[in-house]
């Protein structure tokens, strides 16, 4: 008897996650560029909160850039994705609302390749929602590490250098650096 197979649908979720300066944006841009070169239809989004360098581009710390659209919520993101789009790139996933995993699922179920980059931990080393929930449902996970600026070990932490208890403190250069678990000191960021 012949085996009856469903036609492949091609949708899945990839997550690129790690500390600041670990190369998440570079890796996201690399994957999206390759898709564009292969003439796939690509749409790229970032949350409105992050306007550090450029309003309509994702920009890495090494100045790689790619055009993007700003969205306020993950629901808005889903609405903006066009029928013909094959690849959806999302940067700064940690700044999205808790609906991001459901939004990515919706898109992947519609056959889109969804690639999300984002911080896995906040400035105190706590899992940064909604990234943990997204990691749980992703098909592919890439963990990126920076280099500890104090000792040179692999850096898994984002060290905040100014005292502030705001979880989201989007800032200028010099406010954060990459550190390993031994050199990471959350008390530096805690107001006295
Ligand atoms: P992320 O999106 O994870 O914050 P980016 O992709 O924007 O990272 O930037 C990665 C780049 O940051 C590296 O290629 C390098 O040029 C630069 N960089 C600055 N500090 C460090 C560090 N401590 N370790 C590694 N790369 C660093
Ligand atoms: Zn170190």
Short mmCIF file of C-alpha atoms and ligand atoms in Angstrom, two decimals:
data_model
loop_
_atom_site.label_atom_id
_atom_site.label_comp_id
_atom_site.label_asym_id
_atom_site.label_seq_id
_atom_site.Cartn_x
_atom_site.Cartn_y
_atom_site.Cartn_z
CA UNK A 1 0.00 0.00 0.00
CA UNK A 2 1.30 3.47 -0.87
CA UNK A 3 2.19 5.73 2.01
CA UNK A 4 0.13 8.92 1.87
CA UNK A 5 2.24 11.89 2.85
CA UNK A 6 1.11 15.42 3.60
CA UNK A 7 2.77 18.05 1.43
CA UNK A 8 5.47 19.86 3.44
CA UNK A 9 4.35 23.26 4.71
CA UNK A 10 7.79 24.83 5.27
CA UNK A 11 6.93 26.83 8.40
CA UNK A 12 9.07 26.84 11.55
CA UNK A 13 10.59 29.06 14.25
CA UNK A 14 14.31 29.82 14.69
CA UNK A 15 15.60 31.75 17.73
CA UNK A 16 18.98 33.44 18.07
CA UNK A 17 19.58 34.37 21.69
CA UNK A 18 22.34 35.43 24.09
CA UNK A 19 23.77 38.51 25.81
CA UNK A 20 24.29 41.97 24.33
CA UNK A 21 27.26 42.14 21.89
CA UNK A 22 27.06 38.37 21.28
CA UNK A 23 26.23 38.81 17.59
CA UNK A 24 22.47 38.16 17.58
CA UNK A 25 21.69 40.99 15.17
CA UNK A 26 24.62 40.05 12.92
CA UNK A 27 23.39 36.47 12.76
CA UNK A 28 19.79 37.56 12.12
CA UNK A 29 20.92 39.93 9.34
CA UNK A 30 23.12 37.17 7.83
CA UNK A 31 20.21 34.72 7.64
CA UNK A 32 17.84 37.35 6.21
CA UNK A 33 20.37 38.51 3.58
CA UNK A 34 20.83 34.95 2.34
CA UNK A 35 17.06 34.60 1.96
CA UNK A 36 16.89 37.92 0.08
CA UNK A 37 19.73 36.86 -2.23
CA UNK A 38 17.76 33.71 -3.02
CA UNK A 39 14.84 36.03 -3.90
CA UNK A 40 12.59 34.85 -1.11
CA UNK A 41 10.08 37.43 0.08
CA UNK A 42 11.36 38.68 3.42
CA UNK A 43 9.74 41.03 5.95
CA UNK A 44 11.68 42.33 8.95
CA UNK A 45 10.28 43.84 12.14
CA UNK A 46 11.43 45.37 15.37
CA UNK A 47 9.48 46.75 18.34
CA UNK A 48 8.93 50.51 18.34
CA UNK A 49 10.75 50.85 21.67
CA UNK A 50 14.16 50.32 20.15
CA UNK A 51 15.22 53.39 18.19
CA UNK A 52 18.81 53.39 19.36
CA UNK A 53 20.53 53.87 16.03
CA UNK A 54 18.07 53.90 13.22
CA UNK A 55 14.33 54.15 12.85
CA UNK A 56 13.79 51.88 9.91
CA UNK A 57 16.76 49.52 10.04
CA UNK A 58 18.06 46.77 12.25
CA UNK A 59 21.63 47.83 13.01
CA UNK A 60 24.23 45.63 14.68
CA UNK A 61 26.97 46.92 16.99
CA UNK A 62 29.37 46.26 14.12
CA UNK A 63 27.21 48.47 11.86
CA UNK A 64 25.68 45.76 9.68
CA UNK A 65 22.19 46.94 8.77
CA UNK A 66 19.02 45.80 7.05
CA UNK A 67 15.75 47.64 6.39
CA UNK A 68 12.95 46.90 8.87
CA UNK A 69 9.45 47.98 9.86
CA UNK A 70 8.49 49.14 13.36
CA UNK A 71 5.53 47.57 15.12
CA UNK A 72 3.97 48.29 18.52
CA UNK A 73 2.68 44.81 19.35
CA UNK A 74 3.03 41.22 18.21
CA UNK A 75 -0.61 41.29 17.06
CA UNK A 76 0.19 44.23 14.79
CA UNK A 77 3.19 42.28 13.49
CA UNK A 78 0.98 39.34 12.45
CA UNK A 79 -1.42 41.73 10.67
CA UNK A 80 1.46 43.34 8.75
CA UNK A 81 2.82 40.06 7.40
CA UNK A 82 1.76 39.69 3.79
CA UNK A 83 0.37 36.51 2.26
CA UNK A 84 3.33 35.99 -0.11
CA UNK A 85 5.99 36.54 2.59
CA UNK A 86 8.18 33.49 3.08
CA UNK A 87 10.61 34.66 5.77
CA UNK A 88 9.80 36.86 8.78
CA UNK A 89 12.71 38.37 10.75
CA UNK A 90 12.17 39.87 14.21
CA UNK A 91 14.84 41.66 16.30
CA UNK A 92 14.78 42.59 20.00
CA UNK A 93 12.23 39.86 20.76
CA UNK A 94 12.54 40.55 24.52
CA UNK A 95 10.86 43.95 24.06
CA UNK A 96 7.68 42.39 22.67
CA UNK A 97 4.57 41.53 24.68
CA UNK A 98 3.75 38.06 26.00
CA UNK A 99 1.82 37.26 22.80
CA UNK A 100 5.02 36.97 20.75
CA UNK A 101 5.26 33.14 20.98
CA UNK A 102 1.62 32.78 19.85
CA UNK A 103 2.22 35.28 17.03
CA UNK A 104 5.28 33.32 15.84
CA UNK A 105 3.29 30.08 16.02
CA UNK A 106 0.52 31.60 13.89
CA UNK A 107 3.04 32.67 11.25
CA UNK A 108 4.95 29.37 11.28
CA UNK A 109 1.65 27.49 10.95
CA UNK A 110 0.94 29.61 7.86
CA UNK A 111 4.15 28.29 6.32
CA UNK A 112 6.50 31.17 7.17
CA UNK A 113 10.09 30.70 8.32
CA UNK A 114 10.17 32.90 11.43
CA UNK A 115 13.57 34.02 12.76
CA UNK A 116 13.65 35.88 16.10
CA UNK A 117 16.70 37.43 17.79
CA UNK A 118 16.55 38.61 21.38
CA UNK A 119 18.17 38.76 24.80
CA UNK A 120 17.63 35.66 26.90
CA UNK A 121 18.42 37.44 30.20
CA UNK A 122 17.90 40.89 31.67
CA UNK A 123 20.49 43.05 33.50
CA UNK A 124 20.10 40.96 36.66
CA UNK A 125 20.52 37.66 34.83
CA UNK A 126 16.81 36.79 35.00
CA UNK A 127 15.14 35.09 32.01
CA UNK A 128 13.71 37.89 29.87
CA UNK A 129 10.09 37.20 28.88
CA UNK A 130 8.81 36.40 26.32
CA UNK A 131 12.10 34.83 25.13
CA UNK A 132 12.00 31.74 27.44
CA UNK A 133 8.49 30.88 26.20
CA UNK A 134 9.64 31.34 22.62
CA UNK A 135 12.67 29.08 23.17
CA UNK A 136 10.33 26.37 24.40
CA UNK A 137 8.36 26.26 21.16
CA UNK A 138 11.13 26.98 18.61
CA UNK A 139 12.39 24.27 16.24
CA UNK A 140 15.92 25.73 16.16
CA UNK A 141 17.85 27.61 18.84
CA UNK A 142 21.23 29.28 18.43
CA UNK A 143 22.88 30.53 21.60
CA UNK A 144 25.40 33.28 20.94
CA UNK A 145 28.13 34.37 23.36
CA UNK A 146 30.21 37.54 23.49
CA UNK A 147 33.71 37.83 24.94
CA UNK A 148 34.01 38.98 28.55
CA UNK A 149 35.63 42.42 28.47
CA UNK A 150 37.14 41.81 31.94
CA UNK A 151 38.78 38.38 31.53
CA UNK A 152 38.22 37.13 27.98
CA UNK A 153 36.08 34.10 28.84
CA UNK A 154 32.86 33.42 26.89
CA UNK A 155 30.36 36.05 28.07
CA UNK A 156 26.78 34.98 28.76
CA UNK A 157 25.75 38.13 30.68
CA UNK A 158 24.89 41.71 29.95
CA UNK A 159 26.53 43.89 32.60
CA UNK A 160 24.69 47.19 33.21
CA UNK A 161 27.21 49.83 34.24
CA UNK A 162 24.75 52.46 35.51
CA UNK A 163 22.50 52.07 38.55
CA UNK A 164 18.85 51.74 37.49
CA UNK A 165 16.12 49.31 38.41
CA UNK A 166 14.27 49.79 35.09
CA UNK A 167 14.14 46.48 33.30
CA UNK A 168 14.13 48.26 29.97
CA UNK A 169 16.85 50.90 29.82
CA UNK A 170 17.66 51.42 26.17
CA UNK A 171 20.79 53.40 26.09
CA UNK A 172 23.83 54.95 24.66
CA UNK A 173 27.14 53.17 24.30
CA UNK A 174 28.96 52.67 27.56
CA UNK A 175 25.87 51.66 29.54
CA UNK A 176 26.36 47.94 29.01
CA UNK A 177 29.19 45.50 28.46
CA UNK A 178 29.54 41.76 27.98
CA UNK A 179 30.76 39.71 30.96
CA UNK A 180 31.18 36.05 31.89
CA UNK A 181 29.48 34.49 34.92
CA UNK A 182 32.48 35.17 37.18
CA UNK A 183 32.91 38.84 36.26
CA UNK A 184 29.16 39.60 36.11
CA UNK A 185 28.12 41.75 39.09
CA UNK A 186 24.40 42.64 39.21
CA UNK A 187 24.98 44.82 42.30
CA UNK A 188 26.70 47.40 40.05
CA UNK A 189 23.30 48.08 38.49
CA UNK A 190 21.33 48.21 41.74
CA UNK A 191 20.56 51.74 43.03
CA UNK A 192 22.10 52.26 46.52
P1 LIG B 1 23.82 41.71 19.68
O1 LIG B 1 22.71 41.84 18.67
O2 LIG B 1 23.92 40.33 20.28
O3 LIG B 1 23.82 42.80 20.72
P2 LIG B 1 25.47 42.59 17.48
O4 LIG B 1 25.23 41.61 16.37
O5 LIG B 1 24.73 43.90 17.42
O6 LIG B 1 25.22 41.87 18.88
O7 LIG B 1 27.03 42.96 17.55
C1 LIG B 1 28.04 42.00 17.59
C2 LIG B 1 29.37 42.77 17.43
O8 LIG B 1 29.60 43.53 18.61
C3 LIG B 1 30.62 41.96 17.28
O9 LIG B 1 30.82 41.48 15.97
C4 LIG B 1 31.68 42.96 17.68
O10 LIG B 1 32.00 43.78 16.56
C5 LIG B 1 30.98 43.85 18.68
N1 LIG B 1 31.38 43.65 20.07
C6 LIG B 1 31.45 44.66 20.99
N2 LIG B 1 31.80 44.17 22.21
C7 LIG B 1 31.99 42.85 22.07
C8 LIG B 1 32.36 41.79 22.98
N3 LIG B 1 32.63 42.04 24.26
N4 LIG B 1 32.44 40.53 22.51
C9 LIG B 1 32.18 40.29 21.21
N5 LIG B 1 31.82 41.23 20.31
C10 LIG B 1 31.72 42.50 20.72
ZN1 LIG B 2 35.12 37.37 32.86
#
